[in-house]
XYZ file of C-alpha atoms in Angstrom:
200
model
C 115.197 164.483 50.865
C 116.698 162.649 53.732
C 120.291 161.123 53.741
C 119.733 157.775 52.087
C 117.728 159.345 49.408
C 120.436 161.838 48.974
C 122.937 159.095 48.493
C 120.634 157.512 45.814
C 120.670 160.940 43.971
C 124.362 161.334 43.973
C 125.113 157.976 42.797
C 122.388 158.226 40.216
C 123.896 161.450 38.835
C 127.002 159.624 37.826
C 127.439 157.877 34.417
C 126.376 154.358 34.220
C 129.967 152.941 34.588
C 130.715 155.131 37.625
C 127.329 153.992 39.101
C 128.435 150.292 38.818
C 131.871 151.276 40.308
C 130.720 153.150 43.171
C 127.884 150.790 44.129
C 130.270 148.005 44.352
C 131.444 149.877 47.538
C 127.883 150.422 48.831
C 125.596 147.996 50.548
C 123.185 147.608 47.622
C 123.522 146.436 44.016
C 123.288 148.924 41.239
C 120.070 148.322 39.254
C 117.893 150.750 41.035
C 120.566 153.649 40.801
C 120.969 152.891 36.983
C 117.238 153.196 36.760
C 117.047 156.431 38.683
C 119.775 157.842 36.668
C 117.987 157.271 33.513
C 114.819 158.662 35.012
C 116.579 161.736 36.037
C 118.048 162.375 32.916
C 114.650 161.950 30.937
C 112.564 163.948 33.443
C 114.495 166.119 35.672
C 116.012 166.553 39.103
C 113.372 167.996 41.404
C 112.314 166.188 44.523
C 108.809 165.364 43.170
C 110.313 163.856 39.922
C 113.109 161.838 41.780
C 110.509 160.294 44.038
C 107.854 159.738 41.454
C 109.824 156.823 40.134
C 108.884 154.979 43.292
C 105.411 156.271 42.956
C 104.855 154.674 39.577
C 106.556 151.440 40.785
C 104.367 151.476 43.880
C 101.140 151.844 41.659
C 102.517 149.089 39.460
C 102.896 146.746 42.247
C 99.257 147.193 43.307
C 98.139 146.424 39.845
C 100.447 143.363 39.754
C 99.062 142.145 43.027
C 95.473 142.404 41.281
C 96.771 140.439 38.443
C 98.380 137.714 40.676
C 95.388 137.111 42.743
C 92.906 137.188 39.843
C 95.010 134.566 38.461
C 95.196 132.367 41.587
C 91.393 133.294 42.833
C 88.953 135.510 41.485
C 88.082 139.025 40.589
C 86.681 139.795 44.287
C 89.799 138.433 45.915
C 91.975 140.250 43.558
C 90.284 143.736 44.416
C 90.726 143.025 48.049
C 94.399 142.090 47.695
C 95.049 145.225 45.665
C 93.353 147.220 48.278
C 95.598 145.737 50.894
C 98.563 146.509 48.860
C 97.446 149.894 48.111
C 97.114 150.869 51.828
C 99.710 148.644 53.294
C 102.111 150.982 55.273
C 105.378 149.711 53.922
C 104.225 149.860 50.277
C 103.001 153.333 50.835
C 106.057 154.440 52.678
C 108.470 153.076 50.120
C 106.519 154.438 47.171
C 107.411 157.821 48.381
C 111.239 157.316 48.903
C 113.926 157.581 46.340
C 115.201 154.197 47.316
C 115.186 150.655 45.727
C 112.590 148.953 48.201
C 109.529 149.732 46.050
C 111.182 148.217 43.041
C 112.263 144.975 44.799
C 108.655 144.622 46.008
C 107.387 144.910 42.418
C 110.077 142.491 41.072
C 109.177 139.883 43.566
C 105.552 139.947 42.951
C 106.294 139.638 39.174
C 108.569 136.520 40.226
C 105.821 135.079 42.246
C 103.331 135.620 39.352
C 105.834 133.839 37.077
C 105.894 130.875 39.319
C 102.126 130.759 39.431
C 102.210 130.786 35.581
C 104.796 127.926 35.697
C 102.705 125.820 37.977
C 99.475 126.567 35.804
C 101.343 125.553 32.625
C 104.822 123.979 32.950
C 105.283 123.611 29.144
C 104.890 127.398 28.493
C 108.314 129.067 28.283
C 106.733 132.515 29.013
C 106.582 131.852 32.802
C 110.189 130.843 32.785
C 111.422 133.876 30.924
C 109.433 136.185 33.159
C 110.931 134.315 36.217
C 114.205 134.640 35.023
C 113.966 138.593 34.184
C 112.403 139.249 37.631
C 114.868 137.397 39.890
C 117.847 138.463 37.799
C 116.766 142.190 38.056
C 115.742 141.477 41.795
C 119.396 140.240 42.341
C 120.857 143.580 41.060
C 118.269 145.550 43.104
C 118.272 143.924 46.812
C 120.053 140.947 48.085
C 116.711 139.850 50.059
C 116.038 138.460 46.633
C 118.001 135.266 47.667
C 115.519 134.748 50.399
C 112.598 135.017 47.774
C 114.333 132.528 45.548
C 114.955 130.193 48.441
C 111.269 130.229 49.136
C 110.338 129.413 45.772
C 112.783 126.380 45.809
C 111.386 125.328 49.255
C 107.855 125.515 47.711
C 109.166 123.289 44.794
C 110.563 120.770 47.498
C 107.079 120.609 49.168
C 105.406 120.029 46.016
C 107.837 117.159 44.992
C 107.427 115.457 48.472
C 103.679 115.809 48.334
C 103.150 114.579 44.988
C 106.219 112.128 44.381
C 103.932 109.217 43.948
C 101.623 110.823 41.613
C 103.130 110.813 38.138
C 100.747 113.170 36.655
C 101.627 115.801 39.222
C 105.077 117.321 38.830
C 107.008 119.684 40.888
C 108.672 122.904 39.484
C 111.901 121.336 40.516
C 111.249 118.595 37.746
C 111.010 120.964 35.009
C 114.414 121.346 33.056
C 113.266 125.095 32.314
C 113.085 125.900 35.883
C 116.669 125.009 36.477
C 117.827 126.724 33.298
C 116.079 130.031 34.406
C 117.586 129.946 37.798
C 121.285 128.888 36.511
C 120.896 131.688 33.835
C 119.896 134.119 36.594
C 122.855 133.111 38.660
C 125.389 133.471 35.584
C 124.054 136.928 34.870
C 124.732 137.869 38.497
C 128.309 136.378 38.538
C 129.909 139.742 37.622
C 128.491 141.342 40.792
C 129.421 138.309 43.019
C 132.910 139.619 44.174
C 131.232 143.025 45.136
C 128.464 141.051 46.953
C 130.802 138.973 48.814
C 132.876 142.220 49.773
C 129.670 143.883 50.945
C 128.600 140.865 53.069
């Protein structure tokens, strides 16, 4: 266990309210610490158990990459993408550490999958709900989520510019549920905004 992992364990050993209060003075939001706290209470505090949370999350990320690429391409592309995810040095490393980075990767892949579902069927509310949950939990996991959300909005703008003269093709920015999902995630994140500003 190295320094940052020890910090994760120390914070996650507190009760949920204390975790929230103490992470307000840390450089990361509280969701991973809360999740690790539940994990330790359920399964124990050995080094293997503590790190296994990231391992399970990493395996889920590989599975989610497969699901994503199967939806946008085909079975063979999905297998290749999953293989790259499984051996990717960053994912392998962070799937072995008691830190929040593997969780952030999983949540952002889920958010990307949700965007694909929305593009595929804009009237289906499942995609918007999945997107809302992924980005809301992502914001409470790592601040880099803001950059990923920004990339989705830039994609929506590109869609709109590309198809603005084609009434049948709509951008995600033209979907009311897209706006609702993003605003709802922002509202859910508002309690943490003073802490986030202080950390910046």
